[in-house]
Coordinates of C-alpha atoms and ligand atoms in Angstrom, one line a residue:
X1 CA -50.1 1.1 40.0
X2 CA -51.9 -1.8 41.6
X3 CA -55.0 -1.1 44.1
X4 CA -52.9 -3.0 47.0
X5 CA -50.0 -0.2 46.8
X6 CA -51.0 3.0 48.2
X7 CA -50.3 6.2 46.3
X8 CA -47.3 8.3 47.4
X9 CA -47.8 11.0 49.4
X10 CA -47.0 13.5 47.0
X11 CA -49.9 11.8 44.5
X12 CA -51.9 11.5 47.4
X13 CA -55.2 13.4 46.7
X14 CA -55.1 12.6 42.6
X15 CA -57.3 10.5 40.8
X16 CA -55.5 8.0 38.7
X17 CA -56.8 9.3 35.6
X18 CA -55.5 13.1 36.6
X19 CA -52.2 11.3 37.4
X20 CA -52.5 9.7 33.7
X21 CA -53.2 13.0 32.5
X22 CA -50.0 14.1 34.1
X23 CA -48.2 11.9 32.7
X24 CA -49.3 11.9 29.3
X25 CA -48.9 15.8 29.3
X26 CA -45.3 15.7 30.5
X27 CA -44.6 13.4 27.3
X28 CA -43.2 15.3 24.5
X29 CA -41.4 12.9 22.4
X30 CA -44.3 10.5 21.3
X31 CA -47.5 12.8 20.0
X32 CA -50.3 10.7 22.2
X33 CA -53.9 11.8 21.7
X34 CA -57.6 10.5 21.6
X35 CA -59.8 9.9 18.6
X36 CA -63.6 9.3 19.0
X37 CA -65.0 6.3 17.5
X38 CA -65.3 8.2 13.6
X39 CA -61.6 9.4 13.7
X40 CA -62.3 13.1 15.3
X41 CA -60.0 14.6 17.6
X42 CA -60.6 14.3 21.2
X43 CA -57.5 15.4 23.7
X44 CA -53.9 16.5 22.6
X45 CA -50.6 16.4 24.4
X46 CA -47.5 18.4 24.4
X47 CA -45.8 16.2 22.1
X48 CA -48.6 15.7 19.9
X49 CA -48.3 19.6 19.6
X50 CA -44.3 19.7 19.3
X51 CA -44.2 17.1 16.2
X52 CA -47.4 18.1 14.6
X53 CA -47.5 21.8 15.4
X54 CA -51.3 22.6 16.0
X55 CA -52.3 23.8 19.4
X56 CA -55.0 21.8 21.1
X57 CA -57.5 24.3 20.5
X58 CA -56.9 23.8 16.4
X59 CA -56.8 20.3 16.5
X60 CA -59.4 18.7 18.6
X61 CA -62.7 18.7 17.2
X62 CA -60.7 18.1 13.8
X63 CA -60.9 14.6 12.0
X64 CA -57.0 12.6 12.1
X65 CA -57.2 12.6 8.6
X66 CA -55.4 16.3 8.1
X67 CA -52.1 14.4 9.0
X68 CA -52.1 12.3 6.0
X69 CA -50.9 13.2 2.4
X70 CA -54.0 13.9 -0.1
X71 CA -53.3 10.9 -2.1
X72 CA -53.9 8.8 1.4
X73 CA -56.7 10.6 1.9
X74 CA -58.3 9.4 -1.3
X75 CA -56.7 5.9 -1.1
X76 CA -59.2 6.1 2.2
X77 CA -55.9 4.9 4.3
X78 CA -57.1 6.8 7.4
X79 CA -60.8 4.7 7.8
X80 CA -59.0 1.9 6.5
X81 CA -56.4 1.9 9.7
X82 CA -59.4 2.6 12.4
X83 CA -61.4 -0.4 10.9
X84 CA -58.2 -2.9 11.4
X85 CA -57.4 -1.5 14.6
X86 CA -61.2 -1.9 15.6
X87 CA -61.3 -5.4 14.5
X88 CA -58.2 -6.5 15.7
X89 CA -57.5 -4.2 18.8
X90 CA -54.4 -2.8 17.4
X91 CA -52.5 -1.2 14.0
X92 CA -49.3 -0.5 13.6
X93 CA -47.4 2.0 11.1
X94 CA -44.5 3.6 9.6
X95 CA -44.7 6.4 7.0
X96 CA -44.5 9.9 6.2
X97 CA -47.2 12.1 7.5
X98 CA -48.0 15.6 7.2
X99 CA -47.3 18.9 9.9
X100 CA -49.5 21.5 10.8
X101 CA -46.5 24.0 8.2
X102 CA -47.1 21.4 5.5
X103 CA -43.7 19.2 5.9
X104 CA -43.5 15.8 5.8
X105 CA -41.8 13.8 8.7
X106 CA -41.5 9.7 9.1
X107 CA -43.7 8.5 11.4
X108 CA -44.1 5.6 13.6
X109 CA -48.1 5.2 14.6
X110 CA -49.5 2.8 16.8
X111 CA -53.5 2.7 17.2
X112 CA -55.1 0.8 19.7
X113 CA -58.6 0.5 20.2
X114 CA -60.7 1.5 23.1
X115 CA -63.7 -0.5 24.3
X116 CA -65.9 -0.3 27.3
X117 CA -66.4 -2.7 29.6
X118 CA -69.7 -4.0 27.7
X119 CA -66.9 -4.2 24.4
X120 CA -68.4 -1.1 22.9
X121 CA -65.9 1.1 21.0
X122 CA -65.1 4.4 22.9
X123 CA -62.6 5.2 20.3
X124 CA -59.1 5.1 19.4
X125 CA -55.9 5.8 22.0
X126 CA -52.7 7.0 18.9
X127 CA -49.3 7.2 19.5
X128 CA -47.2 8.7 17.5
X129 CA -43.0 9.1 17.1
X130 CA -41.4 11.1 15.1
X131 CA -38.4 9.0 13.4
X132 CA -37.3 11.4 10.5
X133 CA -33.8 11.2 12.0
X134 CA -33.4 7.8 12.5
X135 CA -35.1 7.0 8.5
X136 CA -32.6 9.2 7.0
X137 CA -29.8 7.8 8.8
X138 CA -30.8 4.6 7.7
X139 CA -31.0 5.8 4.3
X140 CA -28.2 7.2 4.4
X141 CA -26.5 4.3 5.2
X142 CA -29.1 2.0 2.7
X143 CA -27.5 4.2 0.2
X144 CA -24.0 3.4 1.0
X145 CA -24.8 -0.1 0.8
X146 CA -26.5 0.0 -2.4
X147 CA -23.6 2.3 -4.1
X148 CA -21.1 -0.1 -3.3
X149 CA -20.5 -2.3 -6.3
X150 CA -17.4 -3.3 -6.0
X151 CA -17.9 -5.1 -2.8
X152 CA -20.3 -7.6 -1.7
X153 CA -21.7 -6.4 1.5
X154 CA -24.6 -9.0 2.8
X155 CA -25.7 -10.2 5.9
X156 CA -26.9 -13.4 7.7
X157 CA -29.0 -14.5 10.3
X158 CA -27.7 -16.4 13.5
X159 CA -27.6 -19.6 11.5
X160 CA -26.1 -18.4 8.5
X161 CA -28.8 -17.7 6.5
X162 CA -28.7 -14.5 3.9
X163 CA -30.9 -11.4 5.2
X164 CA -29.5 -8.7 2.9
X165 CA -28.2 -8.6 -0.3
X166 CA -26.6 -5.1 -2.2
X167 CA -25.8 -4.6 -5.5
X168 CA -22.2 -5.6 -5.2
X169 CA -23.0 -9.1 -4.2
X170 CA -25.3 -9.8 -7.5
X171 CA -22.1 -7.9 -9.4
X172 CA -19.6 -10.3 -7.8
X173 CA -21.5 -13.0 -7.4
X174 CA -23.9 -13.0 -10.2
X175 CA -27.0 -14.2 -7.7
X176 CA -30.2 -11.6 -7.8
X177 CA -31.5 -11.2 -4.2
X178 CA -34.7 -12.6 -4.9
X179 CA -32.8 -15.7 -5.9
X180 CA -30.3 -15.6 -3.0
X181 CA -31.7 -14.0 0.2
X182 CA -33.2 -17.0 2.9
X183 CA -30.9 -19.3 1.9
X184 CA -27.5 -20.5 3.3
X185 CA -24.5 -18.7 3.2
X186 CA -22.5 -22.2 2.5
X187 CA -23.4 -22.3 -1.1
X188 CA -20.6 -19.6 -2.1
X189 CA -17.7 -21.9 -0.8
X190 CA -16.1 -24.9 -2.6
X191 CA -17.7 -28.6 -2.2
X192 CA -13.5 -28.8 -0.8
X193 CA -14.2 -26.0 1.8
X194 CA -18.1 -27.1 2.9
X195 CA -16.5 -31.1 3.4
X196 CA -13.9 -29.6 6.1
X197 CA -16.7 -27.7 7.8
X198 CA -15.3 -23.7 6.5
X199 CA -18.5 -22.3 6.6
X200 CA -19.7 -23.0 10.4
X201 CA -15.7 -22.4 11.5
X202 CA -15.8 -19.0 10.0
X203 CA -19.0 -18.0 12.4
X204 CA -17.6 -19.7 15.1
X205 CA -14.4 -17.9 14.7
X206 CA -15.8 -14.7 14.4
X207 CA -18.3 -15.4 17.3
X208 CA -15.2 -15.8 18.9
X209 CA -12.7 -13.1 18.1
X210 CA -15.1 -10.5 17.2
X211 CA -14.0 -10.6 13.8
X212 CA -12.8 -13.2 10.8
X213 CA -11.0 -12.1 8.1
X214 CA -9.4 -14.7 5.2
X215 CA -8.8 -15.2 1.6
X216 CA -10.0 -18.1 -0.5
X217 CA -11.4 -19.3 -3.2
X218 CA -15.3 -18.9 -3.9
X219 CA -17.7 -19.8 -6.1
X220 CA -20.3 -17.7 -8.5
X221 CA -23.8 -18.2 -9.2
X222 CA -22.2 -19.4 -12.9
X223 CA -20.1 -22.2 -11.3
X224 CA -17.2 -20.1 -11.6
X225 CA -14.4 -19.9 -8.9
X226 CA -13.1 -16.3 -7.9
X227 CA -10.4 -15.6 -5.5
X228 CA -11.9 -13.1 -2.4
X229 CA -11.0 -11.1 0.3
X230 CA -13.5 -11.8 3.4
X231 CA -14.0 -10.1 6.5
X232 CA -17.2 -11.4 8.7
X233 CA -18.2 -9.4 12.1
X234 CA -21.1 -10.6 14.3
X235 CA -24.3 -8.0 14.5
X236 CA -25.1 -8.1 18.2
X237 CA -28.8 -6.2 19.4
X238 CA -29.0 -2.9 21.8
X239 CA -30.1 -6.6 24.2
X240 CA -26.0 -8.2 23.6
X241 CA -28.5 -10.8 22.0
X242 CA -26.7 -12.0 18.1
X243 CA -28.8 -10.5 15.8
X244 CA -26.7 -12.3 13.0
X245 CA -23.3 -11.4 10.4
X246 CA -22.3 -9.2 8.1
X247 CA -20.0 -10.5 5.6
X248 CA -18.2 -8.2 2.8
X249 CA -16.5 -9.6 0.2
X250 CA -14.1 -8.7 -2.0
X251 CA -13.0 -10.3 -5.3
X252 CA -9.3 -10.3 -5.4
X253 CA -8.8 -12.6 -8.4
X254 CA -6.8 -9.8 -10.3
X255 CA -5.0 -9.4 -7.5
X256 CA -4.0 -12.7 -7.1
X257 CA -3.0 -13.6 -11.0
X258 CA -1.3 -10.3 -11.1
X259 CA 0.9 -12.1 -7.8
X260 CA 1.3 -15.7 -9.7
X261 CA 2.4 -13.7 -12.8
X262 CA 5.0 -11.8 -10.7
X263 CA 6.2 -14.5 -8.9
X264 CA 6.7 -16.3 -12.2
X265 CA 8.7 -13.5 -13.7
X266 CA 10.7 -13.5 -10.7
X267 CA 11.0 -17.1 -11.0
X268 CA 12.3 -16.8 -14.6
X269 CA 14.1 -13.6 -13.5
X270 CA 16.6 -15.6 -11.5
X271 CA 16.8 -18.2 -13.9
X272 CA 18.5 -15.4 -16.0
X273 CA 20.4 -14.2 -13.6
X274 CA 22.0 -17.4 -12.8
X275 CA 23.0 -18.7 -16.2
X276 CA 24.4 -14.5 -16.4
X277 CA 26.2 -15.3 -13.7
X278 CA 27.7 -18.5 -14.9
X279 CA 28.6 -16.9 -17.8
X280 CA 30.0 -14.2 -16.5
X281 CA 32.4 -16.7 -14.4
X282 CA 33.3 -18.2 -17.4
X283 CA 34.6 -15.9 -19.0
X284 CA 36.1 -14.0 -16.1
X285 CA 38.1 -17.1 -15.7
X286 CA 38.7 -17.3 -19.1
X287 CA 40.1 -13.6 -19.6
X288 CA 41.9 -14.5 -16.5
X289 CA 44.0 -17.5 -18.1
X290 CA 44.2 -15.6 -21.2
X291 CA 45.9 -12.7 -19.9
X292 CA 48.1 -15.1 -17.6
X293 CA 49.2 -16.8 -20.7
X294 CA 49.9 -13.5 -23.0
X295 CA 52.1 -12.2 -20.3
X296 CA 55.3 -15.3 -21.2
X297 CA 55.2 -14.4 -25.0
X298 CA 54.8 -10.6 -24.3
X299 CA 57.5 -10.6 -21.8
X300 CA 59.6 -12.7 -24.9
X301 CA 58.6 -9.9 -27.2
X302 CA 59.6 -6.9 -25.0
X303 CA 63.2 -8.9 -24.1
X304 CA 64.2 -9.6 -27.8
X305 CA 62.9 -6.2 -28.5
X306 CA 65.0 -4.8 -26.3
X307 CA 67.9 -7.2 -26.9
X308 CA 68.0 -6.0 -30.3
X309 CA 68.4 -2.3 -29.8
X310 CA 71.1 -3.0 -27.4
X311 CA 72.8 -5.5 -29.3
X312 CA 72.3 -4.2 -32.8
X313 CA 70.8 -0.4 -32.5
X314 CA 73.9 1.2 -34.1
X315 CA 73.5 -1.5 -37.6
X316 CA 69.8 -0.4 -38.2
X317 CA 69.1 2.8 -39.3
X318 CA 66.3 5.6 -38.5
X319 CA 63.1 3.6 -40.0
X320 CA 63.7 0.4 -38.3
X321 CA 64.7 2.0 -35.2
X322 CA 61.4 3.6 -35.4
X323 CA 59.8 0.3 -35.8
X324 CA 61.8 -0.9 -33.0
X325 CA 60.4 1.7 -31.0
X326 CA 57.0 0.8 -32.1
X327 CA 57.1 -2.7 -31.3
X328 CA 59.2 -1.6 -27.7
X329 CA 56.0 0.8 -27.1
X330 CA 53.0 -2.0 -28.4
X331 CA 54.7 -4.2 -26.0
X332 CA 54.4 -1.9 -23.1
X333 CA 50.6 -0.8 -23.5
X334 CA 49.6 -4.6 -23.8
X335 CA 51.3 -5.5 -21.1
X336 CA 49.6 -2.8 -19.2
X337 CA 46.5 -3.8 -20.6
X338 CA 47.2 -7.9 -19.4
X339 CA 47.7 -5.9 -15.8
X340 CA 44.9 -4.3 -15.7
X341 CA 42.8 -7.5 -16.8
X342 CA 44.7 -9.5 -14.2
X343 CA 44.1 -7.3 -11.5
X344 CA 40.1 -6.6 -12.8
X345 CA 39.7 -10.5 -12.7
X346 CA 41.1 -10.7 -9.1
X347 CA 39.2 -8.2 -7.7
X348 CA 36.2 -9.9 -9.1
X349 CA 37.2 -13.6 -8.4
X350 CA 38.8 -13.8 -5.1
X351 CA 37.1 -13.5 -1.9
X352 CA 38.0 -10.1 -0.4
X353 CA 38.8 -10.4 3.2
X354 CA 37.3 -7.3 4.6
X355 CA 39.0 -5.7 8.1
X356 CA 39.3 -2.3 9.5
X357 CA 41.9 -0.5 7.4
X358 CA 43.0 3.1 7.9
X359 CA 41.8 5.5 5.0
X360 CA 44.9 7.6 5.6
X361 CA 47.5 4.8 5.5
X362 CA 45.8 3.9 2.0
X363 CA 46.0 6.8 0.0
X364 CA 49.9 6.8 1.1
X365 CA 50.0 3.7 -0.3
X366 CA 48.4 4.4 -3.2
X367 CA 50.5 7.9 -3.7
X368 CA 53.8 6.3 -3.4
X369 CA 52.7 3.5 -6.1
X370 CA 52.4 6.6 -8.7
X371 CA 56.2 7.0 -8.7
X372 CA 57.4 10.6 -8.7
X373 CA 55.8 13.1 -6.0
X374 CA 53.2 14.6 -7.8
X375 CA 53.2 18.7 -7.2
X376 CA 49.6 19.4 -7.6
X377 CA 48.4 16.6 -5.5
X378 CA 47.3 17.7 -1.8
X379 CA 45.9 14.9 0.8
X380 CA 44.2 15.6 3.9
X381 CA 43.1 12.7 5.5
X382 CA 42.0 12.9 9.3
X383 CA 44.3 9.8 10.8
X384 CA 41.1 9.0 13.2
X385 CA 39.0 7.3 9.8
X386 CA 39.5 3.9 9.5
X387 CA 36.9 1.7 6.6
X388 CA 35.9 -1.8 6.8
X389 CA 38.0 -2.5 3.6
X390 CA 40.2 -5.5 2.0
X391 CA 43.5 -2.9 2.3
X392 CA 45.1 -3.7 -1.0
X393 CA 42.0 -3.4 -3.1
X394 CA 41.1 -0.4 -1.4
X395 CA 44.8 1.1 -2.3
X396 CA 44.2 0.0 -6.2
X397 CA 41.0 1.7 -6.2
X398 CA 42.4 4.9 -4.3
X399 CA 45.6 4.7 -7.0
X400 CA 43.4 4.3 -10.1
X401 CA 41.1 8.1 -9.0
X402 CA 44.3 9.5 -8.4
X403 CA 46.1 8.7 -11.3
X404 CA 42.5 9.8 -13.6
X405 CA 42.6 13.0 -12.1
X406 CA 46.2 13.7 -12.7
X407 CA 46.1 12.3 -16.2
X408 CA 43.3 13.9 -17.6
X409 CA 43.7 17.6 -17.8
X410 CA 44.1 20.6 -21.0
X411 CA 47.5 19.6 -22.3
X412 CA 50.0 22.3 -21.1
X413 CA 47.9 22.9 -17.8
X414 CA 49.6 21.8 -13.9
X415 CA 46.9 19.3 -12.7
X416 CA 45.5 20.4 -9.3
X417 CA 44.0 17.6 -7.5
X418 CA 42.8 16.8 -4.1
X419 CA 42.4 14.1 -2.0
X420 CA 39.9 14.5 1.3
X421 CA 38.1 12.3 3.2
X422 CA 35.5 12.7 5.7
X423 CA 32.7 10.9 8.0
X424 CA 29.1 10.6 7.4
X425 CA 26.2 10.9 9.0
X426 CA 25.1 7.5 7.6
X427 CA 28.0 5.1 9.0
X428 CA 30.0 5.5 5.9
X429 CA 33.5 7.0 5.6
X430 CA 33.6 8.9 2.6
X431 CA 36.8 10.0 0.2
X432 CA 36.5 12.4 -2.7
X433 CA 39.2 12.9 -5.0
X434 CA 39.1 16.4 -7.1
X435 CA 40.6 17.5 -9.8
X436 CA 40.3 20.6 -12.1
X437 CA 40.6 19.0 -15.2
X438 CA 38.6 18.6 -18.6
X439 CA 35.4 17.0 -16.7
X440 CA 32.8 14.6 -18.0
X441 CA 29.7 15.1 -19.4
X442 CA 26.6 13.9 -17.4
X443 CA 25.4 11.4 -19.9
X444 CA 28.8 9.5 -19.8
X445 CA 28.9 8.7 -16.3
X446 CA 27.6 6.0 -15.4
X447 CA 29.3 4.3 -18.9
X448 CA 32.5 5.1 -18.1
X449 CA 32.7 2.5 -15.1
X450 CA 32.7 -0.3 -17.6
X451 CA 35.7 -2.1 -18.6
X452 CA 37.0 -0.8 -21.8
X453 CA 34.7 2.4 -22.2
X454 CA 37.2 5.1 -22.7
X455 CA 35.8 8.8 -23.8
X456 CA 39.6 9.6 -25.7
X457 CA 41.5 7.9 -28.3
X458 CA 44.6 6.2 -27.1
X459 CA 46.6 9.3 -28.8
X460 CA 45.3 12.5 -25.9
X461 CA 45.2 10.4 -22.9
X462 CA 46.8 6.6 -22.6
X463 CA 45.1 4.3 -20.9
X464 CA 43.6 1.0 -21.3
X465 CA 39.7 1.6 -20.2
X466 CA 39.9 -0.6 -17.1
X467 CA 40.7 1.6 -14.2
X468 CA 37.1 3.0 -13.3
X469 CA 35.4 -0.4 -13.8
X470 CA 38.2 -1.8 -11.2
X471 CA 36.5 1.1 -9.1
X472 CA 33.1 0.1 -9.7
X473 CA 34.1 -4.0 -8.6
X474 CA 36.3 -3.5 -6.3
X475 CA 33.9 -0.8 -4.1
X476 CA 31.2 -3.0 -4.9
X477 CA 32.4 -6.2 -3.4
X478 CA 33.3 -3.9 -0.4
X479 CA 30.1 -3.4 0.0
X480 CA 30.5 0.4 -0.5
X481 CA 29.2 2.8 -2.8
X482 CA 30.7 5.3 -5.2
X483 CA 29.6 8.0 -7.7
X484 CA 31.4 11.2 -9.5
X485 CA 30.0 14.8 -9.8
X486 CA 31.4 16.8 -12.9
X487 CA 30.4 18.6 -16.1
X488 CA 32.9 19.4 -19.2
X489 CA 35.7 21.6 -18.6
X490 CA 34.6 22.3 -14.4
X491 CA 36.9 19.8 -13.5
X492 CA 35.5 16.2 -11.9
X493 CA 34.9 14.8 -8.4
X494 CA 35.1 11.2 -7.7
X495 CA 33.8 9.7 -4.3
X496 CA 33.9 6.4 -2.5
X497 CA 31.8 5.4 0.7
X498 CA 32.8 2.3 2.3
X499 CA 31.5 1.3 6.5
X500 CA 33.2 2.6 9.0
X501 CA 35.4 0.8 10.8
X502 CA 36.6 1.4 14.4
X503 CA 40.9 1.3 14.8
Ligands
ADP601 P1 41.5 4.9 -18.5 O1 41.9 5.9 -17.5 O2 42.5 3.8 -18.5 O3 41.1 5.5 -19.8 P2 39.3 4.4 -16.7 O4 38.4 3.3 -16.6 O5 40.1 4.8 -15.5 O6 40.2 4.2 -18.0 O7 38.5 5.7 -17.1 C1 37.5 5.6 -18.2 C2 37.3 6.9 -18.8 O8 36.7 7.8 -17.9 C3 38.6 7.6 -19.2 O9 39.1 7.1 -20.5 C4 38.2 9.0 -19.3 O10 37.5 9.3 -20.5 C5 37.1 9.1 -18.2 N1 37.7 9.7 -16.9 C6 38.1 9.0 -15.9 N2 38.6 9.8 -14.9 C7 38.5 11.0 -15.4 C8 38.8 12.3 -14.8 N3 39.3 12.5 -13.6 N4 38.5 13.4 -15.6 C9 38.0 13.3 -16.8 N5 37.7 12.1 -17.4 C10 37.9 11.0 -16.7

């Protein structure tokens, strides 16, 4: 308040010292209070009394030493903080200082010396804050910091130029912070990355954005490089005035070798899988000519077989007309066999022209092909399912389930089977053929979808061990899924899923 102003009608009347009196008695977060020129108590406000806990009439007359710790006391810190603040007007403080109750509290102090107007010393004007909170959540957070070792968390002035330095960052980058805090941040990047500016673009950027994050490569204390994970953020003051960056850093080499070292495998991976896949083309096409060519002599064999019954059956007797009947029956299974290796190899060369094909009108198909009307066999396929399917492949694979389930049951027992199909929830068209036969056991079924693994001799059950793995190709290249549920002597369950379709 300046002389020239005049004093508010409600202060009107007051002395400006009672109106400082006011004032200092209606503080209660700062602890403000007199000394006289030896350090002795002379007035004491509310706040004084709510930090420190003495009432004024314990207090003043008292010398300011009772709020220091003993070993202070002896030290002689209490003279030796009125004799600075004599000589040089002013001291400032932080550090723990003792209640009336005995408890410590963190304290900032400022002391400012009074003089009169002659530049005697009247005493000693003391104010004090209370920042106990404030200390512990900064050590709270210094802890943090410090426990972190896995990550380098620093930070940097305006200009770049380290201001912090935590255990992580000597771990990680091998610098103490006695060797590394006041210089430049620059020095962890490559000579590469400091040539094409990095190190100012990253402040910019984050200046700019609020935030840069990156990975790169950077470079130890030892000379070593180490991939790292970065992410800087500018510090701005309570003022919006930048106060400077933190940076944390993470090294990510591990990381980043563990990647090469999968993307090499990969790389060698596919390597594999095309020469597997060449090879598996070769001899697909070479199975495929083979069995084309076996099919002229066996057809030669199964004529003049034949021929030879007809035309001289009544000159041979019993043992060679059992050998005849031998070679008749040989004859027959390889030729089956040649079919099935024909029809494996086209379902696996050719390109499968997929269309919207009704389930219903399949498994007719697929029915009739068996011959005679089975008895056991009951369809019930809603007409309204169609699949995206290539229809003929779709019939062989319906015709090869069928024909399982009727084939493989306890000799002497009427097979039972049942064909139903039904839509899914997941866009797939589902068909499940059942039968109450002799079952699987779990750890056979995935095996028996390969070509020629059978779980019977040729003598039970005939067959030539191609059917299923038809199945597998064939469903496969419809891009469609199948599976089985069955256990030994419950009888099995064979599914298909294929898209689908609309009709
Ligand atoms: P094949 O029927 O010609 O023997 P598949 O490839 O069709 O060849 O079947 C392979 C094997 O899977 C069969 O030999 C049989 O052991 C088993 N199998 C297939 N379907 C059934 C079924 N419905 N019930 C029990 N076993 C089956």
């Amino acid at each position: 308040m300046t002389r020239t102003q005049p004093l508010k009608p409600e202060f009107s009347g007051l002395h400006s010292e009672e109106l400082f009196r006011h004032l200092v008695n209606a503080v209660t977060d700062y602890a403000i209070f007199v000394l006289d020129p030896q350090g002795h108590i002379a007035s004491w406000n509310p706040g004084a009394e709510r930090i420190k806990g003495y009432k004024p009439d314990e207090i003043i007359g008292k010398h300011f030493s009772i709020f220091y710790e003993e070993e202070e006391k002896r030290a002689g810190k209490p003279d030796f903080e009125l004799r600075v603040a004599a000589r040089e007007g002013r001291f400032e403080d932080e550090g723990w200082r003792v209640r009336k109750d005995g408890t410590l509290f963190w304290a900032n102090v400022v002391i400012t010396a009074i003089h009169d107007d002659n530049g005697r010393l009247l005493g000693f004007g003391k104010i004090t804050r209370d920042l106990t909170e404030r200390r512990a959540a900064e050590e709270r957070y210094r802890l943090l910091v410090e426990g972190v070792t896995d990550y380098a968390i620093f930070t940097l002035d305006p200009t770049g130029v380290i201001t912090s330095w935590n255990p992580g960052a000597e771990r990680i980058k091998g610098y103490t912070p006695d060797e590394i805090i006041g210089q430049h941040f620059s020095r962890f990047y490559t000579p590469e990355d400091v040539e094409a500016g990095l190190p100012a673009t990253v402040l910019q950027s984050a200046l700019q954005s609020g935030h840069w994050e990156g990975e790169g490569w950077r470079v130890r204390k030892d000379g070593l490089r180490f991939w790292s994970s970065v992410v800087v953020t500018p510090l701005w003051d309570a003022r919006g005035e930048l106060y400077g960056f933190s940076k944390i850093t993470r090294d990510i080499s591990d990381r980043q070798q563990l990647l090469e070292q999968i993307k090499q495998h990969a790389d060698e991976l596919e390597v594999r899988v095309r020469d597997r896949e060449q090879t598996n083309a070769e001899l697909e096409a070479f199975s495929y000519s083979v069995s084309h060519d076996l099919r002229a002599p066996l057809r030669i064999i199964e004529g003049f077989a034949t021929a030879l019954e007809e035309d001289a059956g009544d000159k041979l007797d019993e043992t060679a007309r059992g050998y005849l009947k031998e070679i008749n029956g040989a004859a027959v299974r390889m030729s089956r066999l040649v079919q099935d290796l024909l029809e494996y190899s086209r379902v696996s060369r050719t390109e499968l022209a997929l269309g919207p094909v009704p389930v219903g009108e399949a498994v007719e198909n697929a029915v009739k092909q068996l011959g005679e009307p089975a008895t056991g066999l009951k369809v019930s396929v809603p007409a309204k399912l169609w699949v995206m399917a290539h229809r003929n492949t779709l019939v062989q694979v319906i015709f090869n389930l069928v024909s399982n389930a009727l084939k493989f049951h306890p000799p002497g027992v009427h097979p039972q089977v049942q064909v139903g199909c039904e839509a899914r929830p997941n866009g797939f068209v589902r068909l499940s053929v059942t039968d109450e036969g002799i079952g699987i056991a779990p750890q056979h079924h995935e095996r028996i979808f390969q070509v020629f693994e059978r779980l019977h001799g040729p003598d039970g059950y005939p067959g030539t061990g191609i059917g299923l793995a038809i199945v597998k190709r064939g469903i496969e290249r419809m891009r469609g899924r199948y599976g089985l549920i069955s256990e030994p002597g419950k009888g099995s369950t064979f599914w298909i899923e294929l898209p689908a379709a609309k009709g």
